[in-house]
Coordinates of C-alpha atoms in Angstrom, one line a residue:
Chain A
M848 CA 136.0 -94.0 221.4
Y849 CA 134.5 -95.7 218.4
A850 CA 131.9 -98.3 218.1
I851 CA 129.6 -100.3 215.8
A852 CA 126.4 -102.2 216.3
I853 CA 124.6 -104.4 213.8
H854 CA 121.3 -106.3 213.6
G855 CA 120.0 -109.1 211.4
G856 CA 116.3 -108.6 212.1
A857 CA 114.0 -108.9 215.1
G858 CA 112.3 -111.9 213.5
T859 CA 114.4 -114.7 215.0
L860 CA 113.5 -118.3 214.9
P861 CA 111.6 -119.3 217.9
R862 CA 114.0 -120.8 220.5
A863 CA 112.4 -124.2 219.9
A864 CA 113.3 -124.2 216.2
M865 CA 116.9 -123.0 216.7
T866 CA 119.3 -125.9 216.3
P867 CA 123.0 -125.7 217.2
E868 CA 123.9 -125.7 213.5
R869 CA 121.6 -122.8 212.7
D870 CA 122.7 -120.9 215.8
Q871 CA 126.3 -121.2 214.7
A872 CA 125.5 -120.1 211.1
Y873 CA 123.7 -117.0 212.2
R874 CA 126.4 -116.0 214.7
A875 CA 129.1 -116.5 212.0
G876 CA 127.2 -114.3 209.6
L877 CA 126.8 -111.6 212.3
A878 CA 130.4 -111.8 213.3
A879 CA 131.6 -111.4 209.7
A880 CA 129.6 -108.2 209.3
L881 CA 130.4 -106.9 212.7
D882 CA 134.2 -107.4 212.5
A883 CA 134.4 -106.1 208.9
G884 CA 132.6 -102.9 210.0
Y885 CA 134.7 -102.6 213.1
A886 CA 137.9 -103.0 211.0
V887 CA 136.9 -99.9 209.0
L888 CA 136.5 -97.9 212.2
D889 CA 139.8 -99.3 213.6
G890 CA 141.6 -98.2 210.5
R891 CA 140.4 -94.6 210.9
G892 CA 137.7 -95.1 208.3
T893 CA 134.4 -93.2 208.4
S894 CA 131.2 -94.4 210.2
L895 CA 129.5 -94.2 206.7
D896 CA 132.0 -96.7 205.3
A897 CA 131.7 -98.9 208.4
V898 CA 127.9 -99.2 208.2
T899 CA 127.9 -99.6 204.4
T900 CA 130.5 -102.5 204.7
A901 CA 128.5 -104.2 207.5
V902 CA 125.2 -104.0 205.7
R903 CA 126.6 -105.1 202.4
I904 CA 127.9 -108.3 204.0
L905 CA 124.6 -109.0 205.6
E906 CA 122.9 -108.3 202.2
D907 CA 125.1 -110.9 200.6
D908 CA 124.5 -113.5 203.3
P909 CA 121.4 -115.6 202.3
L910 CA 120.5 -116.2 205.9
F911 CA 119.2 -112.6 206.4
N912 CA 116.2 -110.9 204.9
A913 CA 118.0 -108.3 202.7
G914 CA 119.8 -108.6 199.3
R915 CA 120.4 -112.3 198.5
G916 CA 118.0 -114.3 200.6
A917 CA 115.4 -111.6 200.8
V918 CA 111.8 -112.8 201.3
L919 CA 109.5 -113.0 198.3
T920 CA 106.4 -111.0 197.5
A921 CA 103.0 -112.6 196.8
G922 CA 104.1 -112.6 193.2
G923 CA 107.2 -114.6 194.0
I924 CA 109.7 -111.9 193.4
A925 CA 112.2 -110.1 195.6
E926 CA 111.6 -106.3 196.1
L927 CA 114.2 -104.6 198.1
D928 CA 114.4 -101.3 200.2
A929 CA 117.3 -99.6 201.9
S930 CA 118.4 -96.3 203.4
I931 CA 121.5 -94.6 204.8
M932 CA 122.2 -91.4 206.7
D933 CA 125.3 -89.3 207.6
G934 CA 125.0 -87.8 211.0
R935 CA 127.6 -85.2 210.3
T936 CA 125.8 -83.5 207.4
L937 CA 122.3 -85.0 207.7
A938 CA 122.7 -86.2 204.1
A939 CA 120.6 -89.2 203.4
G940 CA 119.7 -91.6 200.6
A941 CA 116.8 -94.1 200.3
V942 CA 115.6 -96.6 197.7
A943 CA 112.5 -98.7 197.6
G944 CA 111.0 -101.4 195.3
L945 CA 114.3 -102.5 193.7
R946 CA 114.3 -105.8 191.8
H947 CA 117.7 -105.9 190.0
V948 CA 120.2 -104.0 192.3
R949 CA 122.6 -106.5 194.0
N950 CA 123.4 -104.3 197.0
P951 CA 120.5 -101.9 197.8
I952 CA 122.6 -100.1 200.4
E953 CA 125.1 -99.1 197.8
L954 CA 122.4 -97.6 195.7
A955 CA 121.0 -95.7 198.7
R956 CA 124.5 -94.4 199.3
A957 CA 124.9 -93.4 195.6
V958 CA 121.5 -91.5 195.8
M959 CA 122.9 -89.7 198.9
E960 CA 126.2 -88.8 197.3
H961 CA 125.5 -88.5 193.6
S962 CA 122.0 -87.2 193.2
S963 CA 120.2 -84.1 194.4
H964 CA 117.4 -86.3 195.8
V965 CA 117.0 -88.3 199.0
M966 CA 114.5 -91.0 197.9
L967 CA 114.1 -92.8 194.6
I968 CA 111.6 -95.7 194.0
G969 CA 111.0 -98.5 191.5
G970 CA 112.1 -98.3 187.9
G971 CA 113.4 -94.8 188.3
A972 CA 115.8 -95.9 191.1
E973 CA 117.0 -98.8 188.9
E974 CA 117.6 -96.4 186.0
F975 CA 119.8 -94.3 188.3
A976 CA 121.7 -97.5 189.3
L977 CA 122.4 -98.2 185.6
E978 CA 123.6 -94.7 185.1
R979 CA 125.9 -95.1 188.1
G980 CA 127.4 -98.2 186.4
M981 CA 125.9 -100.8 188.7
A982 CA 125.5 -104.0 186.7
P983 CA 121.9 -105.3 187.2
V984 CA 121.3 -108.8 188.5
P985 CA 118.3 -111.0 187.5
N986 CA 115.7 -111.2 190.3
E987 CA 116.5 -114.9 190.7
Y988 CA 119.9 -113.8 192.2
F989 CA 118.1 -113.0 195.4
H990 CA 116.0 -116.2 195.6
T991 CA 116.8 -119.0 198.0
E992 CA 115.0 -122.3 198.5
T993 CA 114.1 -121.3 202.1
R994 CA 112.3 -118.2 201.0
R995 CA 110.4 -120.1 198.3
L996 CA 109.1 -122.5 200.9
Q997 CA 108.2 -119.7 203.2
L998 CA 106.2 -118.0 200.5
Q999 CA 104.4 -121.2 199.7
R1000 CA 103.4 -121.6 203.3
A1001 CA 102.3 -117.9 203.5
L1002 CA 100.1 -118.0 200.5
P1003 CA 96.4 -119.0 200.8
G1004 CA 96.1 -122.7 201.3
G1005 CA 99.8 -122.9 202.1
G1006 CA 99.4 -124.0 205.7
G1007 CA 100.9 -120.8 207.1
P1008 CA 101.4 -118.9 209.3
V1009 CA 104.9 -117.8 208.3
N1010 CA 107.3 -117.9 211.2
E1011 CA 108.6 -114.7 212.8
L1012 CA 111.9 -115.1 211.1
S1013 CA 110.5 -114.0 207.7
A1014 CA 108.0 -111.5 209.1
L1015 CA 110.3 -109.2 210.9
G1016 CA 113.5 -109.5 209.0
T1017 CA 115.8 -106.6 208.2
V1018 CA 119.5 -105.8 208.5
G1019 CA 121.1 -102.7 209.7
A1020 CA 124.2 -101.0 211.2
V1021 CA 125.0 -97.9 213.2
A1022 CA 128.5 -96.6 214.0
L1023 CA 130.6 -93.9 215.6
D1024 CA 134.0 -93.3 214.1
Q1025 CA 137.2 -91.8 215.5
D1026 CA 136.3 -88.4 214.2
G1027 CA 133.1 -88.4 216.3
N1028 CA 130.8 -88.8 213.3
L1029 CA 127.6 -91.0 213.5
A1030 CA 126.0 -93.0 210.6
A1031 CA 123.2 -95.4 210.2
A1032 CA 122.1 -97.9 207.5
T1033 CA 119.2 -100.3 207.0
S1034 CA 118.3 -102.8 204.3
T1035 CA 115.4 -105.2 203.8
G1036 CA 113.4 -107.5 201.6
G1037 CA 110.3 -106.5 203.5
M1038 CA 107.5 -109.0 204.4
T1039 CA 106.9 -112.4 203.0
A1040 CA 104.0 -112.4 200.5
K1041 CA 103.7 -108.6 200.7
R1042 CA 101.5 -107.0 198.0
Y1043 CA 100.6 -103.7 196.5
G1044 CA 104.1 -102.2 196.4
R1045 CA 104.1 -102.1 200.2
V1046 CA 107.0 -100.1 201.7
G1047 CA 108.0 -100.6 205.3
D1048 CA 110.1 -98.4 207.6
S1049 CA 113.5 -99.5 206.3
P1050 CA 113.7 -96.9 203.5
I1051 CA 112.0 -94.2 205.5
I1052 CA 114.4 -91.6 206.9
G1053 CA 113.2 -90.9 210.4
A1054 CA 111.4 -94.3 210.8
G1055 CA 113.8 -97.1 210.0
T1056 CA 117.0 -95.0 209.8
Y1057 CA 118.2 -91.8 211.4
A1058 CA 121.6 -90.3 212.3
D1059 CA 122.4 -86.9 213.7
N1060 CA 125.7 -86.1 215.4
A1061 CA 123.7 -84.0 217.9
G1062 CA 121.7 -87.0 219.0
C1063 CA 122.3 -90.5 217.9
A1064 CA 122.3 -93.0 215.1
V1065 CA 119.5 -95.6 214.9
S1066 CA 118.6 -98.5 212.7
A1067 CA 115.3 -100.3 213.3
T1068 CA 113.8 -103.7 212.6
G1069 CA 110.3 -104.9 213.2
H1070 CA 106.7 -104.5 212.1
G1071 CA 107.4 -101.6 209.8
E1072 CA 103.9 -100.0 209.9
F1073 CA 104.2 -99.3 213.6
F1074 CA 107.7 -98.0 213.2
I1075 CA 106.6 -95.5 210.5
R1076 CA 103.6 -94.3 212.5
T1077 CA 105.8 -93.5 215.5
V1078 CA 108.8 -92.3 213.5
V1079 CA 110.9 -94.5 215.7
A1080 CA 114.5 -93.6 214.8
H1081 CA 113.9 -89.8 214.9
D1082 CA 111.8 -90.1 218.0
I1083 CA 114.7 -91.8 219.9
C1084 CA 117.1 -89.0 218.7
A1085 CA 114.5 -86.3 219.6
R1086 CA 114.1 -87.7 223.2
V1087 CA 117.9 -87.5 223.6
A1088 CA 118.2 -84.1 222.1
Y1089 CA 115.1 -82.4 223.6
A1090 CA 113.9 -84.4 226.6
G1091 CA 117.4 -84.8 228.2
A1092 CA 117.0 -88.6 228.1
T1093 CA 120.0 -90.9 228.0
L1094 CA 120.2 -93.0 224.9
A1095 CA 119.2 -96.1 226.9
E1096 CA 116.2 -94.2 228.4
A1097 CA 115.1 -92.9 225.0
A1098 CA 115.4 -96.3 223.3
D1099 CA 113.6 -98.1 226.1
A1100 CA 110.8 -95.5 226.2
V1101 CA 110.1 -96.0 222.5
V1102 CA 110.8 -99.8 222.0
M1103 CA 109.6 -101.2 225.4
G1104 CA 107.1 -98.5 226.0
R1105 CA 105.3 -96.8 223.1
L1106 CA 105.8 -99.5 220.5
R1107 CA 104.8 -102.4 222.8
Q1108 CA 101.7 -100.5 223.9
M1109 CA 100.7 -100.2 220.3
G1110 CA 101.5 -103.8 219.5
G1111 CA 104.5 -102.9 217.3
E1112 CA 106.9 -105.8 217.6
G1113 CA 110.6 -105.4 216.9
G1114 CA 113.7 -103.6 218.1
I1115 CA 116.5 -101.1 217.3
I1116 CA 120.2 -100.6 217.6
A1117 CA 121.6 -97.2 218.4
V1118 CA 124.8 -95.5 219.2
D1119 CA 125.4 -91.9 220.5
A1120 CA 128.3 -89.5 220.1
R1121 CA 130.0 -90.9 223.3
G1122 CA 130.0 -94.4 222.0
N1123 CA 127.1 -95.7 224.1
V1124 CA 125.5 -98.6 222.4
V1125 CA 121.9 -99.9 223.1
M1126 CA 120.0 -102.8 221.4
P1127 CA 116.6 -103.1 223.0
F1128 CA 113.9 -105.3 221.4
N1129 CA 110.4 -106.4 222.5
S1130 CA 110.3 -109.5 220.3
E1131 CA 111.4 -112.9 221.3
G1132 CA 114.9 -112.2 220.0
M1133 CA 116.9 -109.9 217.6
F1134 CA 120.0 -111.0 215.7
R1135 CA 122.5 -108.5 216.9
G1136 CA 126.1 -107.6 217.6
A1137 CA 128.2 -104.8 219.0
R1138 CA 131.9 -104.0 219.2
S1139 CA 133.7 -100.9 220.5
A1140 CA 137.2 -99.6 221.1
D1141 CA 136.9 -100.4 224.8
G1142 CA 137.2 -104.1 224.1
R1143 CA 133.5 -105.0 224.2
R1144 CA 132.4 -107.6 221.6
E1145 CA 129.0 -109.1 221.8
I1146 CA 126.9 -111.3 219.5
A1147 CA 123.5 -112.4 220.6
I1148 CA 120.2 -113.7 219.3
Y1149 CA 117.7 -113.9 222.3
Chain B
M174 CA 87.7 -74.8 220.0
Y175 CA 88.1 -76.1 216.5
A176 CA 90.3 -74.9 213.6
I177 CA 91.7 -75.7 210.2
A178 CA 94.6 -74.4 208.2
I179 CA 95.5 -75.1 204.6
H180 CA 98.4 -74.4 202.2
G181 CA 98.7 -74.4 198.5
G182 CA 102.5 -74.6 198.4
A183 CA 105.5 -72.5 199.4
G184 CA 106.3 -71.9 195.7
T185 CA 104.3 -68.8 195.0
L186 CA 104.7 -66.6 192.0
P187 CA 107.3 -63.8 192.6
R188 CA 105.4 -60.7 193.6
A189 CA 106.5 -59.1 190.3
A190 CA 104.6 -61.8 188.3
M191 CA 101.4 -61.7 190.4
T192 CA 98.6 -59.9 188.6
P193 CA 95.4 -58.9 190.3
E194 CA 93.6 -61.6 188.3
R195 CA 95.9 -64.4 189.3
D196 CA 95.9 -63.2 192.9
Q197 CA 92.1 -63.3 192.9
A198 CA 92.0 -66.8 191.4
Y199 CA 94.5 -68.3 193.9
R200 CA 92.6 -66.7 196.8
A201 CA 89.3 -68.0 195.5
G202 CA 90.8 -71.5 195.3
L203 CA 92.2 -71.3 198.8
A204 CA 88.9 -69.9 200.2
A205 CA 86.9 -72.8 198.6
A206 CA 89.1 -75.4 200.3
L207 CA 89.3 -73.6 203.6
D208 CA 85.6 -73.0 204.0
A209 CA 84.6 -76.5 202.9
G210 CA 87.0 -78.0 205.5
Y211 CA 85.8 -75.6 208.1
A212 CA 82.2 -76.5 207.4
V213 CA 83.0 -80.1 208.2
L214 CA 84.4 -79.1 211.6
D215 CA 81.5 -76.7 212.2
G216 CA 79.1 -79.6 211.6
R217 CA 80.8 -81.7 214.2
G218 CA 82.6 -83.7 211.6
T219 CA 86.0 -85.2 212.2
S220 CA 89.4 -83.5 211.6
L221 CA 90.2 -86.4 209.3
D222 CA 87.1 -85.6 207.1
A223 CA 88.0 -81.9 207.2
V224 CA 91.5 -82.3 206.0
T225 CA 90.4 -84.9 203.4
T226 CA 87.8 -82.5 202.1
A227 CA 90.1 -79.5 201.9
V228 CA 92.9 -81.4 200.2
R229 CA 90.6 -83.0 197.7
I230 CA 89.3 -79.5 196.6
L231 CA 92.9 -78.3 196.2
E232 CA 93.8 -81.5 194.2
D233 CA 90.8 -80.8 191.9
D234 CA 91.9 -77.1 191.4
P235 CA 94.3 -76.9 188.4
L236 CA 96.1 -73.9 189.9
F237 CA 97.8 -76.0 192.6
N238 CA 100.5 -78.6 192.2
A239 CA 98.5 -81.7 193.3
G240 CA 96.0 -83.8 191.5
R241 CA 94.7 -82.0 188.4
G242 CA 97.3 -79.3 187.5
A243 CA 100.2 -81.3 189.0
V244 CA 103.6 -80.5 187.5
L245 CA 105.0 -83.0 184.9
T246 CA 108.0 -85.2 185.2
A247 CA 110.9 -85.1 182.7
G248 CA 109.0 -87.7 180.7
G249 CA 105.9 -85.5 180.5
I250 CA 103.7 -87.4 182.9
A251 CA 102.1 -86.6 186.2
E252 CA 103.3 -88.7 189.2
L253 CA 101.4 -88.0 192.4
D254 CA 102.2 -88.6 196.1
A255 CA 100.0 -88.0 199.2
S256 CA 99.7 -88.9 202.8
I257 CA 97.3 -88.5 205.7
M258 CA 97.5 -89.1 209.5
D259 CA 95.0 -89.4 212.4
G260 CA 96.4 -87.8 215.5
R261 CA 93.9 -89.8 217.7
T262 CA 95.2 -93.2 216.8
L263 CA 98.5 -92.5 215.0
A264 CA 97.0 -94.3 212.0
A265 CA 98.5 -93.2 208.7
G266 CA 98.3 -93.8 205.0
A267 CA 100.7 -92.8 202.2
V268 CA 101.0 -93.3 198.5
A269 CA 103.7 -92.4 196.0
G270 CA 104.2 -92.6 192.2
L271 CA 100.5 -92.6 191.2
R272 CA 99.6 -92.0 187.6
H273 CA 95.9 -92.8 187.4
V274 CA 94.3 -92.0 190.7
R275 CA 92.1 -88.9 190.5
N276 CA 92.4 -88.0 194.2
P277 CA 95.6 -89.3 195.7
I278 CA 94.5 -88.1 199.2
E279 CA 91.5 -90.5 199.0
L280 CA 93.8 -93.4 198.2
A281 CA 96.1 -92.5 201.1
R282 CA 93.1 -92.5 203.4
A283 CA 91.9 -95.9 201.9
V284 CA 95.4 -97.3 202.6
M285 CA 95.1 -96.0 206.2
E286 CA 91.6 -97.4 206.7
H287 CA 91.4 -100.5 204.6
S288 CA 94.8 -102.0 204.4
S289 CA 97.2 -103.4 207.0
H290 CA 99.9 -101.2 205.5
V291 CA 100.9 -97.5 205.8
M292 CA 102.8 -96.9 202.5
L293 CA 102.1 -98.2 199.0
I294 CA 103.9 -97.2 195.9
G295 CA 103.6 -97.3 192.1
G296 CA 101.7 -100.0 190.3
G297 CA 100.9 -101.8 193.5
A298 CA 99.2 -98.7 195.0
E299 CA 97.2 -98.4 191.8
E300 CA 96.1 -102.0 192.0
F301 CA 94.9 -101.4 195.5
A302 CA 92.9 -98.3 194.2
L303 CA 91.2 -100.5 191.6
E304 CA 90.3 -103.1 194.3
R305 CA 88.8 -100.3 196.3
G306 CA 86.6 -99.4 193.4
M307 CA 88.3 -96.2 192.4
A308 CA 87.9 -95.6 188.7
P309 CA 91.2 -94.9 187.1
V310 CA 91.7 -91.7 185.1
P311 CA 94.1 -91.3 182.1
N312 CA 97.2 -89.5 183.0
E313 CA 96.1 -86.6 180.7
Y314 CA 93.4 -85.8 183.2
F315 CA 96.0 -84.2 185.4
H316 CA 97.7 -82.2 182.6
T317 CA 97.3 -78.5 182.0
E318 CA 98.7 -76.1 179.4
T319 CA 100.6 -74.2 182.1
R320 CA 102.4 -77.3 183.4
R321 CA 103.3 -78.3 179.8
L322 CA 104.9 -74.9 179.3
Q323 CA 106.7 -75.1 182.6
L324 CA 108.1 -78.5 181.7
Q325 CA 109.3 -77.2 178.3
R326 CA 111.2 -74.4 180.0
A327 CA 112.7 -76.7 182.6
L328 CA 114.1 -79.3 180.2
P329 CA 117.6 -78.8 178.7
G330 CA 117.5 -76.0 176.1
G331 CA 114.1 -74.8 177.3
G332 CA 115.4 -71.5 178.6
G333 CA 114.6 -72.3 182.3
P334 CA 114.9 -71.8 185.2
V335 CA 111.5 -72.9 186.3
N336 CA 109.8 -70.4 188.5
E337 CA 109.3 -71.1 192.2
L338 CA 105.7 -71.8 191.7
S339 CA 106.3 -75.2 190.2
A340 CA 109.4 -76.0 192.2
L341 CA 107.9 -75.9 195.7
G342 CA 104.3 -76.7 195.0
T343 CA 102.2 -78.9 197.3
V344 CA 98.9 -78.7 199.0
G345 CA 98.0 -79.6 202.6
A346 CA 95.6 -79.2 205.5
V347 CA 95.7 -79.6 209.3
A348 CA 92.7 -79.5 211.6
L349 CA 91.5 -79.8 215.2
D350 CA 87.9 -81.0 215.5
Q351 CA 85.3 -80.5 218.3
D352 CA 86.3 -83.7 219.9
G353 CA 89.8 -82.5 220.3
N354 CA 91.3 -84.8 217.6
L355 CA 94.0 -83.6 215.3
A356 CA 94.7 -84.7 211.7
A357 CA 97.0 -83.7 208.8
A358 CA 97.1 -84.4 205.1
T359 CA 99.4 -83.5 202.2
S360 CA 99.3 -84.1 198.4
T361 CA 101.7 -83.1 195.6
G362 CA 102.8 -83.6 192.0
G363 CA 106.4 -83.1 193.1
M364 CA 109.0 -81.2 191.2
T365 CA 108.8 -80.1 187.5
A366 CA 111.0 -82.3 185.3
K367 CA 111.7 -84.7 188.2
R368 CA 113.3 -88.0 187.2
Y369 CA 114.2 -91.4 188.6
G370 CA 111.0 -92.0 190.6
R371 CA 112.0 -89.2 192.9
V372 CA 109.9 -89.0 196.1
G373 CA 109.8 -85.9 198.2
D374 CA 108.6 -85.3 201.7
S375 CA 104.8 -85.2 201.0
P376 CA 104.2 -89.0 201.3
I377 CA 106.7 -89.5 204.1
I378 CA 105.1 -89.8 207.5
G379 CA 107.2 -87.7 209.9
A380 CA 108.6 -85.4 207.1
G381 CA 105.7 -83.9 205.1
T382 CA 102.8 -85.0 207.4
Y383 CA 102.5 -85.8 211.0
A384 CA 99.6 -85.7 213.6
D385 CA 99.6 -86.7 217.2
N386 CA 97.0 -85.5 219.7
A387 CA 99.8 -85.3 222.3
G388 CA 101.7 -82.8 220.2
C389 CA 100.3 -81.2 217.0
A390 CA 99.4 -81.7 213.4
V391 CA 101.7 -80.5 210.6
S392 CA 101.7 -80.4 206.8
A393 CA 104.8 -79.2 205.1
T394 CA 105.6 -77.7 201.7
G395 CA 109.0 -76.9 200.3
H396 CA 112.2 -78.4 199.0
G397 CA 111.4 -81.9 200.0
E398 CA 114.9 -83.3 200.3
F399 CA 115.7 -80.9 203.2
F400 CA 112.3 -81.7 204.8
I401 CA 113.0 -85.4 204.7
R402 CA 116.5 -85.1 206.2
T403 CA 115.2 -83.0 209.1
V404 CA 112.0 -85.0 209.6
V405 CA 110.3 -81.6 209.7
A406 CA 106.7 -82.5 210.8
H407 CA 107.7 -84.9 213.5
D408 CA 110.5 -82.6 214.7
I409 CA 108.0 -79.8 215.3
C410 CA 105.7 -82.2 217.3
A411 CA 108.7 -83.6 219.2
R412 CA 109.9 -80.1 220.3
V413 CA 106.4 -79.4 221.6
A414 CA 106.2 -82.8 223.4
Y415 CA 109.7 -83.0 224.7
A416 CA 111.3 -79.6 224.8
G417 CA 108.4 -77.7 226.3
A418 CA 108.2 -75.4 223.3
T419 CA 105.0 -73.7 222.3
L420 CA 103.8 -74.6 218.8
A421 CA 105.0 -71.2 217.5
E422 CA 108.4 -71.6 219.0
A423 CA 108.8 -75.2 217.7
A424 CA 107.7 -74.3 214.2
D425 CA 109.9 -71.2 214.1
A426 CA 112.9 -73.1 215.3
V427 CA 112.5 -75.7 212.5
V428 CA 111.4 -73.5 209.6
M429 CA 113.2 -70.2 210.3
G430 CA 116.1 -71.8 212.1
R431 CA 117.2 -75.2 211.1
L432 CA 115.8 -75.4 207.6
R433 CA 117.0 -72.0 206.6
Q434 CA 120.5 -72.7 207.9
M435 CA 120.6 -75.8 205.7
G436 CA 119.2 -73.9 202.7
G437 CA 115.8 -75.7 202.8
E438 CA 113.2 -73.4 201.4
G439 CA 109.6 -73.8 202.3
G440 CA 107.1 -73.6 205.1
I441 CA 104.6 -75.5 207.2
I442 CA 101.1 -75.2 208.6
A443 CA 100.4 -76.6 212.1
V444 CA 97.7 -76.7 214.7
D445 CA 97.8 -78.0 218.3
A446 CA 95.2 -79.5 220.6
R447 CA 94.3 -76.0 221.9
G448 CA 93.6 -74.7 218.4
N449 CA 96.7 -72.6 218.1
V450 CA 97.5 -72.3 214.4
V451 CA 100.9 -71.3 212.9
M452 CA 101.9 -70.9 209.3
P453 CA 105.7 -70.0 209.1
F454 CA 107.6 -70.0 205.9
N455 CA 111.1 -68.9 204.8
S456 CA 110.3 -68.6 201.1
E457 CA 109.0 -65.5 199.4
G458 CA 105.5 -66.6 200.0
M459 CA 103.2 -69.5 200.8
F460 CA 99.6 -69.9 199.7
R461 CA 97.8 -70.4 202.9
G462 CA 94.6 -70.0 204.9
A463 CA 93.3 -70.5 208.4
R464 CA 89.9 -70.4 210.0
S465 CA 88.9 -71.2 213.6
A466 CA 85.9 -71.2 215.9
D467 CA 86.9 -67.9 217.5
G468 CA 86.1 -66.1 214.3
R469 CA 89.5 -65.9 212.7
R470 CA 89.5 -66.3 209.0
E471 CA 92.7 -65.5 207.0
I472 CA 93.8 -66.1 203.5
A473 CA 97.3 -64.9 202.4
I474 CA 100.0 -65.4 199.9
Y475 CA 103.1 -63.3 200.9

């Protein structure tokens, strides 16, 4: 058994604003990432390579809030966060506050594989990227007209509120490979008009991303502050490992139970060592897809 | 029942290097923080105020690696991280990469109480401190002669290695107040000669700090990368909440079991809702103290 699941954020357009053209574009973007990640698994590649591939494609797609097309801070710049974890070794890498790294997930992976650290932030993280030979991109590389307009609306006097799409955007992937190893990866541009070097759950190991062969692999998307406070990704794995819950029970207890009670909007994708995939969300929708060796292939928004 | 425990880092001087004078100075510093925090609890103050008070005193004490007396980065500057969590509400605040905030734990608490965010980093976090009326201090405020010498030894050609004291230094506190509420706080200068904006476990909610009235309150100290990868603080609480473990069993399983197997040196302090206090460590020593309403008062190093 092998399987992959991806998400493109829990902040979907309200159904009323979703046109057939937009629907088709989002589904095409999800399908490209899902099938590329699945092809890695199908070719006996590792779950780490599969989630890296899928997330990189979503980062490059301007429709999703990560990499190119990331939302803009109050100062009008893109600041990117990402993390990745290897369920076999519990190795992990995380980066936050990037402004010039084209694919944050690749830098998170480099931190995991080529540094003695887990988390690097800001200018220091970018210095490490340069030393790893990653060519910097100007911050404008990430900007799109849609995000500029969203920022204008979100700023004081801009006529906000920002729609959900930009408020809860993230991308992520989880996978189980043919060797039985789990991996998870998450990447984001954070919240539109964010200030103060705010970091959400995406680069926090345990909150936005967690993978442990003994439990499961999780990537989260939603209102990051709530996800940090409840250590969402690790909590789901802990309920599987310690409480004897199935993956579906654990994920539902956290997403539909605890998070919803606190007012924490969003969702997660998760896969366990037997290839069970769950994708619960308590928001109106979540861009998502799953594909596994038993022939299942699903792409959905609401 | 009410209780407080504190730590001043798992990186103690090797026994061979500990003189009677040094031993006395460390114990005096620990006692000052422990008794001040206990006095808050004894006066019906909150566990949040108790841990803030104890950590602030340890930050101000140049002997410990947090606030004044923090270790220096490869560039010769102090970069500080801290976090705090309220077990009653699961509210949390965290800051990383500070250079001009006298008491990082107070900024972490301000983030928790006066922002909509949980984690702020770098210049943005310092901007928030200014807006909160916290007067900035020059980075030199944090520097001590001891840390300058340690940095010289740690840099290439300096004749290192750095002793354990600077490698695993952190301060922290956990408390249970008379209303039955738990809280945890942690603060650090990180690793001597660190580079690249490295962030350890101290400002990571779930790793270095966690508090949940339903489980326990934990503050960790040690080789931060291992503590992040195993989400140490939350994992201990999860074992109590889901696996039916006692606090002592859960803490031992993580610190003496899982962390030691991975090579993750360090320890934790924890208290549960019944006032049980544990302080396990797998390093040579851990500066620590505990005091509770049943008359227990303990200060220890090895």
